[in-house]
Backbone as a ProteinNet text record, in pm:
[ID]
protein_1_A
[PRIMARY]
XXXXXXXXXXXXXXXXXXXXXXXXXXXXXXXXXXXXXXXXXXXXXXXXXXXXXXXXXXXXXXXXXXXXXXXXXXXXXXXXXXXXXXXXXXXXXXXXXXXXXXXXXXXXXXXXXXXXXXXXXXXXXXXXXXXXXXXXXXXXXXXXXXXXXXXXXXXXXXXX
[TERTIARY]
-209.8	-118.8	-62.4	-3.4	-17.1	141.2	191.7	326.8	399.8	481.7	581.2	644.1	688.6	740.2	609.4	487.1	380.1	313.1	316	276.1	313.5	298.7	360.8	421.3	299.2	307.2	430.9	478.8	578.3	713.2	734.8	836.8	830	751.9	743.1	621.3	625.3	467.5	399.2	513.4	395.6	335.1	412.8	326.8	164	145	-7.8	-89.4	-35.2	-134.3	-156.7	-279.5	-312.3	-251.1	-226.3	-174.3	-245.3	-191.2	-345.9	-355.2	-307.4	-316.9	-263.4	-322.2	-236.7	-141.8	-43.9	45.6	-21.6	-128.6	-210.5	-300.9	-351.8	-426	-329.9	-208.6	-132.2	-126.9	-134.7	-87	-220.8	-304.8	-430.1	-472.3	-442.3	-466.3	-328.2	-236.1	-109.6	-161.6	-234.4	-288.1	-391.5	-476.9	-606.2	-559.8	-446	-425.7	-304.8	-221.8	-143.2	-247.3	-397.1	-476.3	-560.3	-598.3	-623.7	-501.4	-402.8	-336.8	-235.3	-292.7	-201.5	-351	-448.1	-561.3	-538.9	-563	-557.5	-468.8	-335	-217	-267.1	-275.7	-345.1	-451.4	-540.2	-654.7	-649	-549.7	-505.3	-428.6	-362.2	-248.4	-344.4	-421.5	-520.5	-552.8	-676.9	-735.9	-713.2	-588.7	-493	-414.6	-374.5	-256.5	-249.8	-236.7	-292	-390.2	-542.3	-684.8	-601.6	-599.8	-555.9	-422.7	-332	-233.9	-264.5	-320.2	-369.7	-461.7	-531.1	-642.8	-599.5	-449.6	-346.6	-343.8	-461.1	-457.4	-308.6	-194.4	-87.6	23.8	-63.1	10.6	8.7	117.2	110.4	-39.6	-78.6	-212.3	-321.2	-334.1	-485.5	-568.2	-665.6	-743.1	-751.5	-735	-714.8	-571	-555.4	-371	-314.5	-318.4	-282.3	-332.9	-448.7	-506.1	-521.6	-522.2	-477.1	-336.2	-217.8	-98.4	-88.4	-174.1	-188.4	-205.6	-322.8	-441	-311.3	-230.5	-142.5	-16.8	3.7	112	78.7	-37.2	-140.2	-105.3	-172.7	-187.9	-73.3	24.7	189	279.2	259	324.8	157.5	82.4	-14.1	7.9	19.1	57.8	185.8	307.3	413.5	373.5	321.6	325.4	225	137.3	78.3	184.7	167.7	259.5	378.5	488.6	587.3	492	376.6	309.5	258.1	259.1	195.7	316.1	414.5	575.9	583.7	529.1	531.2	448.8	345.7	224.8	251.4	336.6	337.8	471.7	534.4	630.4	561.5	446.6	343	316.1	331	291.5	444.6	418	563.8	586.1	437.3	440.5	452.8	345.8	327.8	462.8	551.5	692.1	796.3	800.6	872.6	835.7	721.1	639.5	668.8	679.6	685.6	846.7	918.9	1065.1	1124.6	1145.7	1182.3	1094.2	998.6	972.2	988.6	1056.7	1101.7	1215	1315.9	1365.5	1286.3	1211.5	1138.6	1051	965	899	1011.8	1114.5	1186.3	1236.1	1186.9	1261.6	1143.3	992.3	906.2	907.2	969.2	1025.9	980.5	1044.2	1029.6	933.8	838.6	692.2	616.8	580.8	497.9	516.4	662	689.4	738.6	770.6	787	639.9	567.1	434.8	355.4	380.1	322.6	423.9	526.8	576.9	550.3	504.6	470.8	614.6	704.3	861.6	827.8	703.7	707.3	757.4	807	836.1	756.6	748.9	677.3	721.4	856.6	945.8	880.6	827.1	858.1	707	584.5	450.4	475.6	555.1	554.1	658.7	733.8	804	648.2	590.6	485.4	418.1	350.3	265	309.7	460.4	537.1	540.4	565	550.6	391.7	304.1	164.6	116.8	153.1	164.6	226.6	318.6	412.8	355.9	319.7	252.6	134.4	52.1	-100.6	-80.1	59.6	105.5	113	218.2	277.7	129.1	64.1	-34.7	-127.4	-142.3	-194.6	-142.2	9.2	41.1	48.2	59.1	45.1	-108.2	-214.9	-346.9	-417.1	-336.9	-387.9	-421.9	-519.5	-532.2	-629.2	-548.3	-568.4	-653.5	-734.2	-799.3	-817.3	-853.7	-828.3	-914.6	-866.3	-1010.1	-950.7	-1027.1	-1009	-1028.4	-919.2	-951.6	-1005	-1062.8	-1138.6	-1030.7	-1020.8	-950.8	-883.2	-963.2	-984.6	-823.1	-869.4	-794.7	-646.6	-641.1	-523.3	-432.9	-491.5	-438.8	-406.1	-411.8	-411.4	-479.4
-2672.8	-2625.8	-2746.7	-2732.9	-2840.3	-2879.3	-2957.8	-2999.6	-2936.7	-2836.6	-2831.2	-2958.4	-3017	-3171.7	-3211.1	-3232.3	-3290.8	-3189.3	-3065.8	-2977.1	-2929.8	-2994.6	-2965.7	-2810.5	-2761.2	-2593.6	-2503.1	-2575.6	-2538.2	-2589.5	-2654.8	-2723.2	-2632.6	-2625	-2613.1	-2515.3	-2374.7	-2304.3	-2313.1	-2371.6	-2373.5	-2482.7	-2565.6	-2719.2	-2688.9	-2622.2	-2629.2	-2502.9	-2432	-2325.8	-2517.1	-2511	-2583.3	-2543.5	-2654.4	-2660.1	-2570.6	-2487.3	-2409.5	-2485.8	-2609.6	-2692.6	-2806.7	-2926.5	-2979.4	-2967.2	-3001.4	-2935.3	-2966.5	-3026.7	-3046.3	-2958.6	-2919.3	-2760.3	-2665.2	-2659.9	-2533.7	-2501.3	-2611.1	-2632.8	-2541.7	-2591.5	-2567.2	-2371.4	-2387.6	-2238.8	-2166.5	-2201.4	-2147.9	-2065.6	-2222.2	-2200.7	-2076.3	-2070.7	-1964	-1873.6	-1831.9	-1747.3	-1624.5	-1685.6	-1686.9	-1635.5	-1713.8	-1629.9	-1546.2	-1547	-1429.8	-1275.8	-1262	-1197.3	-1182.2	-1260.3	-1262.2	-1178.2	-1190.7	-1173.3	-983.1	-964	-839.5	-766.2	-784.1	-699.7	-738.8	-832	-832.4	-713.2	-721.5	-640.5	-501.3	-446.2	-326.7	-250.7	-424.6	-331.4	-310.2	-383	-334	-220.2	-221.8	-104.3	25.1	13.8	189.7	175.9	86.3	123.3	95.5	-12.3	-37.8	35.7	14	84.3	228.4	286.4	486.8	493.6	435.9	440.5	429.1	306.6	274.4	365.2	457.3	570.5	682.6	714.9	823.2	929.3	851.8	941.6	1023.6	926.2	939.3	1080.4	1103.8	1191	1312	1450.6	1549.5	1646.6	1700.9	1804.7	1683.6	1593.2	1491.4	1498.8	1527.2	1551.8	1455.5	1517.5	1413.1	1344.7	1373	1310.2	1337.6	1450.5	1368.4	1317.2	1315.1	1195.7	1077.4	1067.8	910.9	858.3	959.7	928.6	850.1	928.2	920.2	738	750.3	588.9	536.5	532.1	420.9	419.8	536	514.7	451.6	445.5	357.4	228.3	190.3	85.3	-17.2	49.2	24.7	-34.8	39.8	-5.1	-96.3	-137.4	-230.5	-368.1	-333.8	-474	-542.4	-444.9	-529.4	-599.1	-489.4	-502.4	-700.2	-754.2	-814	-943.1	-894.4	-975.5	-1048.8	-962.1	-1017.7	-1115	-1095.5	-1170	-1315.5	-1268.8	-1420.5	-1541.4	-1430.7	-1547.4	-1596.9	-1482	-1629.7	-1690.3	-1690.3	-1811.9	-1874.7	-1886.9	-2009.7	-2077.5	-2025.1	-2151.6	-2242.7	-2223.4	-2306.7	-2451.3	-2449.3	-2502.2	-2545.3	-2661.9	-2738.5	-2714.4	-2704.4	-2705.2	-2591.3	-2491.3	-2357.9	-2273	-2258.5	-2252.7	-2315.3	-2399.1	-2399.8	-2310.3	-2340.9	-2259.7	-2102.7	-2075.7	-1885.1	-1869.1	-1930.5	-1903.9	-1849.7	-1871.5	-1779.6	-1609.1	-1637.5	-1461.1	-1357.9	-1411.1	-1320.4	-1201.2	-1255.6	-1117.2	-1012.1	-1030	-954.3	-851.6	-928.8	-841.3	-807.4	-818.4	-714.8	-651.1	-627.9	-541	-401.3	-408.4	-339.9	-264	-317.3	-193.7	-50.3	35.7	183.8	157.7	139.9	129.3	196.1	200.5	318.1	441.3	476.6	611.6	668.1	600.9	618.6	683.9	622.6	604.2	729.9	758	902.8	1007.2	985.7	1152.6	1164.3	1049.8	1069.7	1021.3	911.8	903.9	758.8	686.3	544.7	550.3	490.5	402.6	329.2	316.6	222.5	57.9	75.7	-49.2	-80.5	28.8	-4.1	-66.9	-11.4	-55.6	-231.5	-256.6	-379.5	-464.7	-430.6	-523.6	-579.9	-477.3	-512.3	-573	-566.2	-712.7	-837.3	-826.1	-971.3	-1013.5	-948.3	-1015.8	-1061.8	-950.9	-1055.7	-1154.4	-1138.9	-1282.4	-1392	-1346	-1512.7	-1574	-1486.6	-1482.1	-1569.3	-1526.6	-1589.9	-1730.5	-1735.3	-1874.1	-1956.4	-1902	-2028.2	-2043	-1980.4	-2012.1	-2102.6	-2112.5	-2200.1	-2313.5	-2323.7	-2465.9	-2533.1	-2481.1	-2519.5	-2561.9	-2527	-2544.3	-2450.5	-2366.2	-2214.8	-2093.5	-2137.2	-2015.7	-1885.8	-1731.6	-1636.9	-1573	-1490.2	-1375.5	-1289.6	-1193.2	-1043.9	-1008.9	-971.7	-909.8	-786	-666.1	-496.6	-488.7	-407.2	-348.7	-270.3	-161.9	-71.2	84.6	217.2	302.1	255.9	273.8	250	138.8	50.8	-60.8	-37.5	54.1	53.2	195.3	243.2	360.8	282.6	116.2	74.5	108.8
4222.6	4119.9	4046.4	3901.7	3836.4	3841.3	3844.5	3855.1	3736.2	3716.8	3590.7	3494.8	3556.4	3441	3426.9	3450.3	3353.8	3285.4	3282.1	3195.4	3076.1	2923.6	2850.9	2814.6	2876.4	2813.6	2889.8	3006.6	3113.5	3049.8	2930.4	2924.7	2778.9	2692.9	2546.6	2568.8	2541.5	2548	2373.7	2299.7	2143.7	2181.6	2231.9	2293.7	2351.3	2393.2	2469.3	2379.9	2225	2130.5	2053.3	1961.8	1911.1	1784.8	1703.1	1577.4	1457.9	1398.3	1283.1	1171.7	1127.3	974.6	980	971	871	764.9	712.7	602.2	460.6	459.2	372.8	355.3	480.1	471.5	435.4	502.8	456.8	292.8	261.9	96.5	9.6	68.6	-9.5	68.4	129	205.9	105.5	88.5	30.7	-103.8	-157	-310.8	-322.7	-200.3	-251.5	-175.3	-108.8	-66.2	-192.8	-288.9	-362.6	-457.7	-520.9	-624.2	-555.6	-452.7	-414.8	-430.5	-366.3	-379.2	-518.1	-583.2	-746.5	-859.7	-771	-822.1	-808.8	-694.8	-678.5	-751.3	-745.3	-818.8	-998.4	-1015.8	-1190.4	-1175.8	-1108.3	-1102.9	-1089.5	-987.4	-979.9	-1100.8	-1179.8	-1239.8	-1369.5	-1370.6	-1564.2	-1513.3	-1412.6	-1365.7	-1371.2	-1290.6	-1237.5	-1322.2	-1417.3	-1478	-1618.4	-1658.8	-1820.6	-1881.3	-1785.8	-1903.5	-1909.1	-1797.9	-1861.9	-1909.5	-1931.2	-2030.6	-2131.5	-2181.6	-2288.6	-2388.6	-2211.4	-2283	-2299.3	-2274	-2307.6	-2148.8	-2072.3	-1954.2	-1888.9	-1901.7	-1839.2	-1928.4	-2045.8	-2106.2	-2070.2	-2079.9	-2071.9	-2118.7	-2035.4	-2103.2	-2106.6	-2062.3	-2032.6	-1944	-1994.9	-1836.2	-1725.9	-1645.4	-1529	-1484.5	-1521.8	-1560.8	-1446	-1320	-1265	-1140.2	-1120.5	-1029	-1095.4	-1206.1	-1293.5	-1282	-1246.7	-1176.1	-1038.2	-967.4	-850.2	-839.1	-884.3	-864.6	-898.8	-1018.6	-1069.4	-1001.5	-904.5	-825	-726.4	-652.4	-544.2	-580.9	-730.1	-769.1	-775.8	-847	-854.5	-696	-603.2	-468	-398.7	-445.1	-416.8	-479.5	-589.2	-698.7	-652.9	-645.3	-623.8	-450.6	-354.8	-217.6	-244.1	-323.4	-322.4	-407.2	-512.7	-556.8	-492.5	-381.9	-314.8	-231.3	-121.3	-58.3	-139.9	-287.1	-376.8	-350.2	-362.9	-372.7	-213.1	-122.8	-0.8	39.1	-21.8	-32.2	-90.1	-214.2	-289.7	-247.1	-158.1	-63.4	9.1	45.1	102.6	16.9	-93.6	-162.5	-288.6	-265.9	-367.4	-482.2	-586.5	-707	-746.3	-673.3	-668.1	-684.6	-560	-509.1	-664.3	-708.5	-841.1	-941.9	-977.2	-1083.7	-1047.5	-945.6	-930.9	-888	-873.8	-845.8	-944.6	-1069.5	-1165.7	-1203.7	-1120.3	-1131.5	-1047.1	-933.8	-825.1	-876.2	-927.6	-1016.2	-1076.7	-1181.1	-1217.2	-1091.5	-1008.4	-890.7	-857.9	-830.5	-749.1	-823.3	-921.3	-1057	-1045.1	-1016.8	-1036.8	-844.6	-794	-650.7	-672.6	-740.5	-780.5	-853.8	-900.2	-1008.4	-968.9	-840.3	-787	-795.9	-724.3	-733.6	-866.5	-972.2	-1060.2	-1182.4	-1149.5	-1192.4	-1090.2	-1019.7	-907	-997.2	-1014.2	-1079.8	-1186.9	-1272.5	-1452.6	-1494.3	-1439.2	-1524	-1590.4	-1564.6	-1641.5	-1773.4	-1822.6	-1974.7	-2025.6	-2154.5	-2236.4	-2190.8	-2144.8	-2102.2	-1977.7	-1845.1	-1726.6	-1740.5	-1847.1	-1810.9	-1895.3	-2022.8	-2036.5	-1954.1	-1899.2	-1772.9	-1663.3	-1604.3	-1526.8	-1568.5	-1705.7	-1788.3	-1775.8	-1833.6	-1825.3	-1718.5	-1536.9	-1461.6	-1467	-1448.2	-1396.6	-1517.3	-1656.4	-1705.6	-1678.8	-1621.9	-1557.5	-1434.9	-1369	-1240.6	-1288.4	-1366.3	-1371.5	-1462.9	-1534.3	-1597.4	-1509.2	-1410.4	-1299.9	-1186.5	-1216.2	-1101.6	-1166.3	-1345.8	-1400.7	-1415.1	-1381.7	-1439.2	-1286.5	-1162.1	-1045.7	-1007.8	-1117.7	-1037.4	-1004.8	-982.6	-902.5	-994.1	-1106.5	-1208.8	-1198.8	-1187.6	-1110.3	-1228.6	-1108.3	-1228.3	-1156.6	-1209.9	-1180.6	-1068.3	-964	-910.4	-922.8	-899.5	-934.5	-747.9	-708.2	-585	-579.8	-460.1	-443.4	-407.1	-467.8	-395.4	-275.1	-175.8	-29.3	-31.7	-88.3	-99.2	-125.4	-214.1	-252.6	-151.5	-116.1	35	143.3	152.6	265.2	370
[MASK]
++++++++++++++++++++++++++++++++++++++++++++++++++++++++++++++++++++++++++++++++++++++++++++++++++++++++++++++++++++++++++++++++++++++++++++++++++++++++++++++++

């Protein structure tokens, strides 16, 4: 049996898990982890939410209107759910973490977006508030290095 005072893991048990990064890796894992997930909520939000607005889907008497609710209420508590995750990846990261600190108001402004967007109560205001964030979003991820693009999730994806 191994003596306790020479066993680090007996004194300290994070002491004997191996380290997962350098903070130099963290940084860079921060970064593609931040456009990945800044990627998705852009992607979701054109997808489910911009193209069929835009295509009047969301209006009274449209066909489809409302499983086109639906997707954009999916889409809506996906985007922000991703988006809040972008803002703590980019604490990982110094430059990143400045650049996205002034848009945390806003995401926490788009909270109700989903359910709002599931009953048919969006605004012309509430769909351009959500632009302005994922434009700021895909700004600060450009001036940090980290310039995002859209990926489109899958249904599946957005049901969790």
């Amino acid at each position: 049996m191994l003596n306790p005072a020479l066993d680090p893991a007996a004194v300290d048990p994070a002491a004997a898990e191996p380290s997962p990064s350098t903070s130099a890796e963290k940084q860079k894992f921060a970064k593609t982890r931040f456009v990945a997930n800044a990627g998705l909520a852009a992607g979701a939000t054109y997808q489910w939410i911009v193209k069929p607005y835009r295509e009047g889907k969301f209006k009274k008497g449209a066909k489809g209107r409302t499983f086109a609710l639906i997707k954009a209420g999916l889409a809506g508590a996906f985007a922000y759910n991703r988006l809040k995750a972008a803002v703590v990846n980019a604490k990982g990261d110094p430059l990143l973490s400045k650049a996205v600190a002034p848009l945390t108001a806003g995401i926490e402004s788009l909270k109700g977006l989903g359910s709002k967007l599931r009953k048919g109560n969006a605004t012309d205001a509430d769909l351009s508030s959500l632009q302005d964030v994922i434009t700021g979003v895909k700004s600060a991820g450009q001036s940090a290095g980290a310039p995002v693009t859209d990926k489109v999730p899958s249904l599946s994806q957005l049901g969790g």
